[in-house]
Amino acid sequence: MNSKEQFAFEKVFLELPEQLKQIPNLGEVASYIPELSHVNPEKFGIHLITADKQNFAYGDSNEKFSIQSIAKVLSLTLAFKLEEEKLWERIGVEPSGNAFNSLFRLEQEKGIPRNPFINAGALLICDVLVSRLNQPKEEFLDFVRELVGNPKINYCERIALSEKEHGYRNASMVNFMKSYNNINNDVEEVLDFYFHLCSLEMSCAELAQAVTYLSSDGMNLLTQKEVISPSKTKRINAIMQLCGFYDEAGEFAFEVGLPGKSGVGGGIIAIHPLKYTVAVWSPKLNEKGNSYRGMKILEFFTTQTASSVF
Ligand code: GLN
């Protein structure tokens, strides 16, 4: 990045504390998964890594939280890498316009999920990985640990269990897809894998690092190894732009203007291809299930630095 951009980024990070005071901490912490409700709602962290490896951070950026649906970007990456174009025979790439846990379109479209980021689509991706990997949970964890460069990244069994005990909708989606022969494995095994990947715990710093390949044509900035091809990177970013925020994807594009993905733990990742990755965390969610302050701060950031993709 040039010195003008560097100055703009530094300035915005210095202004963050003042800016945060002006954004009321609205919304609610997710409680439909009871274990998620125990988080301190005042937490806030942000970490940004530029394509030339500069780091900017503020707040609770090293504190781990439940990444929830952000993990769907990582599972899609591994499934796309293993399955290549065949993947798109069983799943679409269109925005759903519905909530992440909606069953509505799944019935209309005969068990083919609209995209890999709504729950139905992420569950289908889990089915792909259960077929492809000998030990899905272990091998997926190894993949994530290598992306972050931290062998201690782990699932949270407490949260995975809490999701399992309350995962009626997710169970209904897998069963429904199975009735259309679009799930090849045992329903319980697919669900168990899905609940575990949603329970992954990472900090903003770790998340921003994990997805550096999405701002660098597929290459992990830490290991300098190719995670996926430039063409697949482009496609994953495109799906994030269109589907990463469910029925608020338009609003995120409108306000922030970057490909991104949210999770009900209050985390958001966003990508500026060839420029930077950023992860932000603030647990209170708006009515669409996306971090309220997280979205506001990213809007402030891309506006002040004039660095959206549009
Ligand atoms: N584990 C959550 C669920 O299945 C993930 C939802 C999300 O983060 N949007 O409901």
GROMACS .gro file of C-alpha atoms and ligand atoms in nm:
model
  320
    1MET     CA    1   0.000   0.000   0.000
    2ASN     CA    2   0.122   0.351  -0.068
    3SER     CA    3   0.205   0.605   0.203
    4LYS     CA    4  -0.119   0.796   0.151
    5GLU     CA    5  -0.324   0.481   0.215
    6GLN     CA    6  -0.110   0.393   0.514
    7PHE     CA    7  -0.170   0.735   0.664
    8ALA     CA    8  -0.548   0.704   0.607
    9PHE     CA    9  -0.559   0.359   0.772
   10GLU     CA   10  -0.355   0.476   1.073
   11LYS     CA   11  -0.578   0.779   1.115
   12VAL     CA   12  -0.899   0.574   1.112
   13PHE     CA   13  -0.765   0.329   1.371
   14LEU     CA   14  -0.669   0.622   1.596
   15GLU     CA   15  -1.021   0.761   1.559
   16LEU     CA   16  -1.194   0.431   1.641
   17PRO     CA   17  -1.236   0.485   2.021
   18GLU     CA   18  -1.408   0.820   1.962
   19GLN     CA   19  -1.619   0.678   1.681
   20LEU     CA   20  -1.729   0.383   1.893
   21LYS     CA   21  -1.857   0.620   2.162
   22GLN     CA   22  -2.091   0.765   1.902
   23ILE     CA   23  -2.238   0.431   1.797
   24PRO     CA   24  -2.494   0.304   2.049
   25ASN     CA   25  -2.446  -0.065   2.125
   26LEU     CA   26  -2.787  -0.169   1.991
   27GLY     CA   27  -2.927  -0.516   1.925
   28GLU     CA   28  -2.926  -0.841   2.121
   29VAL     CA   29  -2.672  -1.114   2.184
   30ALA     CA   30  -2.779  -1.441   2.016
   31SER     CA   31  -2.967  -1.655   2.265
   32TYR     CA   32  -3.131  -1.924   2.050
   33ILE     CA   33  -2.811  -2.121   2.112
   34PRO     CA   34  -2.812  -2.079   2.493
   35GLU     CA   35  -2.434  -2.110   2.537
   36LEU     CA   36  -2.379  -1.810   2.307
   37SER     CA   37  -2.572  -1.579   2.541
   38HIS     CA   38  -2.299  -1.584   2.808
   39VAL     CA   39  -2.068  -1.348   2.620
   40ASN     CA   40  -1.999  -0.995   2.749
   41PRO     CA   41  -2.206  -0.771   2.514
   42GLU     CA   42  -1.962  -0.479   2.550
   43LYS     CA   43  -1.673  -0.657   2.382
   44PHE     CA   44  -1.532  -0.499   2.068
   45GLY     CA   45  -1.230  -0.594   1.861
   46ILE     CA   46  -1.097  -0.532   1.511
   47HIS     CA   47  -0.790  -0.654   1.322
   48LEU     CA   48  -0.688  -0.569   0.966
   49ILE     CA   49  -0.405  -0.721   0.760
   50THR     CA   50  -0.297  -0.556   0.435
   51ALA     CA   51  -0.180  -0.756   0.134
   52ASP     CA   52   0.172  -0.625   0.209
   53LYS     CA   53   0.143  -0.768   0.562
   54GLN     CA   54   0.087  -0.461   0.774
   55ASN     CA   55  -0.133  -0.513   1.080
   56PHE     CA   56  -0.377  -0.267   1.237
   57ALA     CA   57  -0.566  -0.363   1.553
   58TYR     CA   58  -0.789  -0.217   1.822
   59GLY     CA   59  -0.977  -0.334   2.131
   60ASP     CA   60  -1.038  -0.702   2.216
   61SER     CA   61  -0.878  -0.813   1.892
   62ASN     CA   62  -0.688  -1.100   2.055
   63GLU     CA   63  -0.982  -1.242   2.247
   64LYS     CA   64  -1.139  -1.560   2.112
   65PHE     CA   65  -1.509  -1.581   2.034
   66SER     CA   66  -1.744  -1.825   1.862
   67ILE     CA   67  -1.695  -1.768   1.488
   68GLN     CA   68  -2.021  -1.946   1.398
   69SER     CA   69  -2.116  -1.897   1.032
   70ILE     CA   70  -1.784  -1.736   0.940
   71ALA     CA   71  -1.658  -2.097   0.941
   72LYS     CA   72  -1.877  -2.151   0.633
   73VAL     CA   73  -1.621  -1.960   0.426
   74LEU     CA   74  -1.348  -2.201   0.535
   75SER     CA   75  -1.559  -2.515   0.480
   76LEU     CA   76  -1.663  -2.389   0.134
   77THR     CA   77  -1.296  -2.328   0.050
   78LEU     CA   78  -1.197  -2.684   0.138
   79ALA     CA   79  -1.500  -2.841  -0.033
   80PHE     CA   80  -1.449  -2.636  -0.351
   81LYS     CA   81  -1.081  -2.729  -0.357
   82LEU     CA   82  -1.161  -3.101  -0.326
   83GLU     CA   83  -1.474  -3.121  -0.538
   84GLU     CA   84  -1.393  -2.867  -0.812
   85GLU     CA   85  -1.681  -2.765  -1.042
   86LYS     CA   86  -1.885  -3.077  -0.954
   87LEU     CA   87  -1.979  -2.896  -0.635
   88TRP     CA   88  -2.222  -2.670  -0.821
   89GLU     CA   89  -2.437  -2.963  -0.934
   90ARG     CA   90  -2.579  -2.986  -0.581
   91ILE     CA   91  -2.587  -2.625  -0.464
   92GLY     CA   92  -2.653  -2.278  -0.613
   93VAL     CA   93  -2.474  -1.944  -0.601
   94GLU     CA   94  -2.776  -1.712  -0.584
   95PRO     CA   95  -2.868  -1.484  -0.293
   96SER     CA   96  -3.161  -1.623  -0.096
   97GLY     CA   97  -3.328  -1.306   0.027
   98ASN     CA   98  -3.430  -1.510   0.332
   99ALA     CA   99  -3.305  -1.558   0.685
  100PHE     CA  100  -3.006  -1.790   0.734
  101ASN     CA  101  -3.222  -2.061   0.890
  102SER     CA  102  -3.516  -2.038   0.650
  103LEU     CA  103  -3.664  -2.355   0.498
  104PHE     CA  104  -3.881  -2.167   0.255
  105ARG     CA  105  -3.679  -2.187  -0.067
  106LEU     CA  106  -3.544  -2.532   0.008
  107GLU     CA  107  -3.890  -2.675  -0.044
  108GLN     CA  108  -3.959  -2.465  -0.354
  109GLU     CA  109  -3.626  -2.566  -0.508
  110LYS     CA  110  -3.648  -2.938  -0.432
  111GLY     CA  111  -3.371  -2.976  -0.179
  112ILE     CA  112  -3.104  -2.775  -0.370
  113PRO     CA  113  -2.982  -2.497  -0.137
  114ARG     CA  114  -2.954  -2.151  -0.292
  115ASN     CA  115  -2.595  -2.090  -0.182
  116PRO     CA  116  -2.324  -2.228   0.052
  117PHE     CA  117  -2.373  -1.963   0.325
  118ILE     CA  118  -2.734  -2.012   0.430
  119ASN     CA  119  -2.758  -2.296   0.681
  120ALA     CA  120  -2.901  -2.546   0.429
  121GLY     CA  121  -2.608  -2.479   0.194
  122ALA     CA  122  -2.348  -2.501   0.469
  123LEU     CA  123  -2.500  -2.832   0.581
  124LEU     CA  124  -2.469  -2.962   0.226
  125ILE     CA  125  -2.103  -2.854   0.218
  126CYS     CA  126  -2.057  -3.051   0.541
  127ASP     CA  127  -2.201  -3.357   0.365
  128VAL     CA  128  -1.944  -3.310   0.086
  129LEU     CA  129  -1.661  -3.293   0.339
  130VAL     CA  130  -1.788  -3.595   0.535
  131SER     CA  131  -1.771  -3.791   0.207
  132ARG     CA  132  -1.428  -3.658   0.110
  133LEU     CA  133  -1.239  -3.669   0.441
  134ASN     CA  134  -1.152  -3.978   0.644
  135GLN     CA  135  -1.173  -3.793   0.974
  136PRO     CA  136  -1.375  -3.481   0.890
  137LYS     CA  137  -1.352  -3.298   1.224
  138GLU     CA  138  -0.979  -3.360   1.266
  139GLU     CA  139  -0.884  -3.287   0.906
  140PHE     CA  140  -1.092  -2.971   0.888
  141LEU     CA  141  -0.933  -2.850   1.210
  142ASP     CA  142  -0.587  -2.917   1.064
  143PHE     CA  143  -0.681  -2.711   0.758
  144VAL     CA  144  -0.791  -2.416   0.975
  145ARG     CA  145  -0.486  -2.443   1.203
  146GLU     CA  146  -0.258  -2.419   0.903
  147LEU     CA  147  -0.446  -2.116   0.767
  148VAL     CA  148  -0.399  -1.937   1.097
  149GLY     CA  149  -0.054  -2.073   1.176
  150ASN     CA  150  -0.173  -2.177   1.522
  151PRO     CA  151  -0.199  -2.546   1.620
  152LYS     CA  152  -0.410  -2.454   1.922
  153ILE     CA  153  -0.720  -2.342   1.730
  154ASN     CA  154  -1.005  -2.563   1.850
  155TYR     CA  155  -1.375  -2.638   1.860
  156CYS     CA  156  -1.572  -2.550   2.171
  157GLU     CA  157  -1.748  -2.872   2.280
  158ARG     CA  158  -1.980  -2.678   2.512
  159ILE     CA  159  -2.114  -2.467   2.224
  160ALA     CA  160  -2.130  -2.761   1.982
  161LEU     CA  161  -2.340  -2.952   2.236
  162SER     CA  162  -2.566  -2.652   2.299
  163GLU     CA  163  -2.626  -2.622   1.924
  164LYS     CA  164  -2.700  -2.992   1.899
  165GLU     CA  165  -2.955  -2.973   2.180
  166HIS     CA  166  -3.137  -2.685   2.008
  167GLY     CA  167  -3.064  -2.757   1.642
  168TYR     CA  168  -3.414  -2.860   1.536
  169ARG     CA  169  -3.419  -2.642   1.227
  170ASN     CA  170  -3.078  -2.757   1.110
  171ALA     CA  171  -3.185  -3.120   1.163
  172SER     CA  172  -3.500  -3.059   0.959
  173MET     CA  173  -3.296  -2.911   0.672
  174VAL     CA  174  -3.060  -3.207   0.647
  175ASN     CA  175  -3.352  -3.450   0.661
  176PHE     CA  176  -3.538  -3.253   0.398
  177MET     CA  177  -3.237  -3.251   0.161
  178LYS     CA  178  -3.187  -3.621   0.227
  179SER     CA  179  -3.546  -3.685   0.114
  180TYR     CA  180  -3.436  -3.539  -0.222
  181ASN     CA  181  -3.121  -3.756  -0.226
  182ASN     CA  182  -2.902  -3.446  -0.192
  183ILE     CA  183  -2.736  -3.571   0.130
  184ASN     CA  184  -2.520  -3.883   0.096
  185ASN     CA  185  -2.416  -3.945   0.455
  186ASP     CA  186  -2.579  -4.019   0.787
  187VAL     CA  187  -2.785  -3.719   0.902
  188GLU     CA  188  -2.642  -3.726   1.256
  189GLU     CA  189  -2.284  -3.732   1.129
  190VAL     CA  190  -2.341  -3.433   0.900
  191LEU     CA  191  -2.507  -3.237   1.182
  192ASP     CA  192  -2.232  -3.321   1.430
  193PHE     CA  193  -1.968  -3.194   1.187
  194TYR     CA  194  -2.169  -2.876   1.118
  195PHE     CA  195  -2.222  -2.799   1.488
  196HIS     CA  196  -1.851  -2.842   1.550
  197LEU     CA  197  -1.736  -2.615   1.274
  198CYS     CA  198  -1.976  -2.342   1.392
  199SER     CA  199  -1.825  -2.379   1.740
  200LEU     CA  200  -1.470  -2.291   1.630
  201GLU     CA  201  -1.318  -2.024   1.852
  202MET     CA  202  -1.087  -1.761   1.707
  203SER     CA  203  -0.986  -1.400   1.769
  204CYS     CA  204  -1.012  -1.115   1.519
  205ALA     CA  205  -0.635  -1.137   1.467
  206GLU     CA  206  -0.660  -1.509   1.389
  207LEU     CA  207  -0.960  -1.471   1.161
  208ALA     CA  208  -0.804  -1.187   0.962
  209GLN     CA  209  -0.495  -1.406   0.913
  210ALA     CA  210  -0.694  -1.720   0.826
  211VAL     CA  211  -0.864  -1.552   0.529
  212THR     CA  212  -0.561  -1.367   0.389
  213TYR     CA  213  -0.577  -1.599   0.087
  214LEU     CA  214  -0.899  -1.422  -0.014
  215SER     CA  215  -0.718  -1.089  -0.053
  216SER     CA  216  -0.410  -1.242  -0.217
  217ASP     CA  217  -0.533  -1.443  -0.517
  218GLY     CA  218  -0.554  -1.762  -0.310
  219MET     CA  219  -0.217  -1.747  -0.130
  220ASN     CA  220  -0.190  -1.759   0.249
  221LEU     CA  221   0.020  -1.458   0.353
  222LEU     CA  222   0.185  -1.640   0.641
  223THR     CA  223   0.288  -1.967   0.475
  224GLN     CA  224   0.312  -1.816   0.123
  225LYS     CA  225   0.140  -2.135   0.003
  226GLU     CA  226  -0.152  -2.148  -0.238
  227VAL     CA  227  -0.472  -2.241  -0.053
  228ILE     CA  228  -0.690  -2.227  -0.364
  229SER     CA  229  -0.652  -2.100  -0.720
  230PRO     CA  230  -0.704  -1.731  -0.813
  231SER     CA  231  -1.018  -1.827  -1.005
  232LYS     CA  232  -1.173  -2.006  -0.704
  233THR     CA  233  -1.074  -1.712  -0.484
  234LYS     CA  234  -1.264  -1.478  -0.713
  235ARG     CA  235  -1.569  -1.701  -0.696
  236ILE     CA  236  -1.570  -1.733  -0.317
  237ASN     CA  237  -1.542  -1.354  -0.286
  238ALA     CA  238  -1.832  -1.318  -0.531
  239ILE     CA  239  -2.052  -1.552  -0.324
  240MET     CA  240  -1.959  -1.359  -0.008
  241GLN     CA  241  -2.058  -1.034  -0.174
  242LEU     CA  242  -2.397  -1.168  -0.277
  243CYS     CA  243  -2.485  -1.408   0.005
  244GLY     CA  244  -2.260  -1.341   0.307
  245PHE     CA  245  -2.522  -1.147   0.503
  246TYR     CA  246  -2.835  -1.345   0.412
  247ASP     CA  247  -3.130  -1.109   0.369
  248GLU     CA  248  -2.906  -0.816   0.458
  249ALA     CA  249  -2.648  -0.877   0.182
  250GLY     CA  250  -2.776  -0.575  -0.010
  251GLU     CA  251  -2.746  -0.352   0.295
  252PHE     CA  252  -2.390  -0.468   0.364
  253ALA     CA  253  -2.290  -0.399   0.001
  254PHE     CA  254  -2.468  -0.063   0.018
  255GLU     CA  255  -2.317   0.051   0.349
  256VAL     CA  256  -1.977  -0.122   0.359
  257GLY     CA  257  -1.911  -0.224  -0.001
  258LEU     CA  258  -1.693  -0.531   0.051
  259PRO     CA  259  -1.739  -0.909   0.019
  260GLY     CA  260  -1.799  -1.027   0.375
  261LYS     CA  261  -1.937  -1.296   0.601
  262SER     CA  262  -2.104  -1.269   0.938
  263GLY     CA  263  -2.168  -1.511   1.225
  264VAL     CA  264  -2.419  -1.504   1.511
  265GLY     CA  265  -2.129  -1.488   1.758
  266GLY     CA  266  -2.101  -1.120   1.648
  267GLY     CA  267  -1.801  -1.164   1.419
  268ILE     CA  268  -1.765  -1.033   1.063
  269ILE     CA  269  -1.487  -1.083   0.811
  270ALA     CA  270  -1.458  -0.859   0.506
  271ILE     CA  271  -1.221  -0.870   0.213
  272HIS     CA  272  -1.081  -0.608  -0.018
  273PRO     CA  273  -0.932  -0.820  -0.300
  274LEU     CA  274  -0.560  -0.752  -0.337
  275LYS     CA  275  -0.571  -0.492  -0.056
  276TYR     CA  276  -0.667  -0.627   0.287
  277THR     CA  277  -0.869  -0.861   0.508
  278VAL     CA  278  -1.041  -0.734   0.820
  279ALA     CA  279  -1.216  -0.911   1.109
  280VAL     CA  280  -1.437  -0.731   1.357
  281TRP     CA  281  -1.625  -0.857   1.664
  282SER     CA  282  -1.909  -0.704   1.862
  283PRO     CA  283  -2.158  -0.957   2.005
  284LYS     CA  284  -2.488  -0.769   1.982
  285LEU     CA  285  -2.679  -0.853   1.664
  286ASN     CA  286  -2.937  -0.662   1.464
  287GLU     CA  287  -3.269  -0.824   1.376
  288LYS     CA  288  -3.112  -0.998   1.073
  289GLY     CA  289  -2.858  -1.175   1.293
  290ASN     CA  290  -2.555  -0.962   1.193
  291SER     CA  291  -2.331  -0.767   1.433
  292TYR     CA  292  -2.479  -0.419   1.479
  293ARG     CA  293  -2.162  -0.229   1.574
  294GLY     CA  294  -1.948  -0.449   1.351
  295MET     CA  295  -2.134  -0.333   1.043
  296LYS     CA  296  -2.132   0.031   1.156
  297ILE     CA  297  -1.759   0.033   1.216
  298LEU     CA  298  -1.683  -0.129   0.882
  299GLU     CA  299  -1.901   0.132   0.714
  300PHE     CA  300  -1.704   0.405   0.894
  301PHE     CA  301  -1.377   0.242   0.791
  302THR     CA  302  -1.451   0.200   0.419
  303THR     CA  303  -1.603   0.548   0.399
  304GLN     CA  304  -1.313   0.724   0.572
  305THR     CA  305  -1.047   0.536   0.376
  306ALA     CA  306  -1.245   0.535   0.048
  307SER     CA  307  -1.159   0.168   0.015
  308SER     CA  308  -1.471  -0.023  -0.082
  309VAL     CA  309  -1.475  -0.233  -0.400
  310PHE     CA  310  -1.730  -0.003  -0.560
  311GLN     N1  311  -2.458  -2.229   1.419
  311GLN     C1  312  -2.552  -2.130   1.378
  311GLN     C2  313  -2.680  -2.196   1.331
  311GLN     O1  314  -2.675  -2.298   1.270
  311GLN     C3  315  -2.489  -2.046   1.272
  311GLN     C4  316  -2.577  -1.931   1.227
  311GLN     C5  317  -2.501  -1.805   1.191
  311GLN     O2  318  -2.393  -1.775   1.241
  311GLN     N2  319  -2.564  -1.724   1.111
  311GLN     O3  320  -2.789  -2.150   1.355
   0.00000   0.00000   0.00000
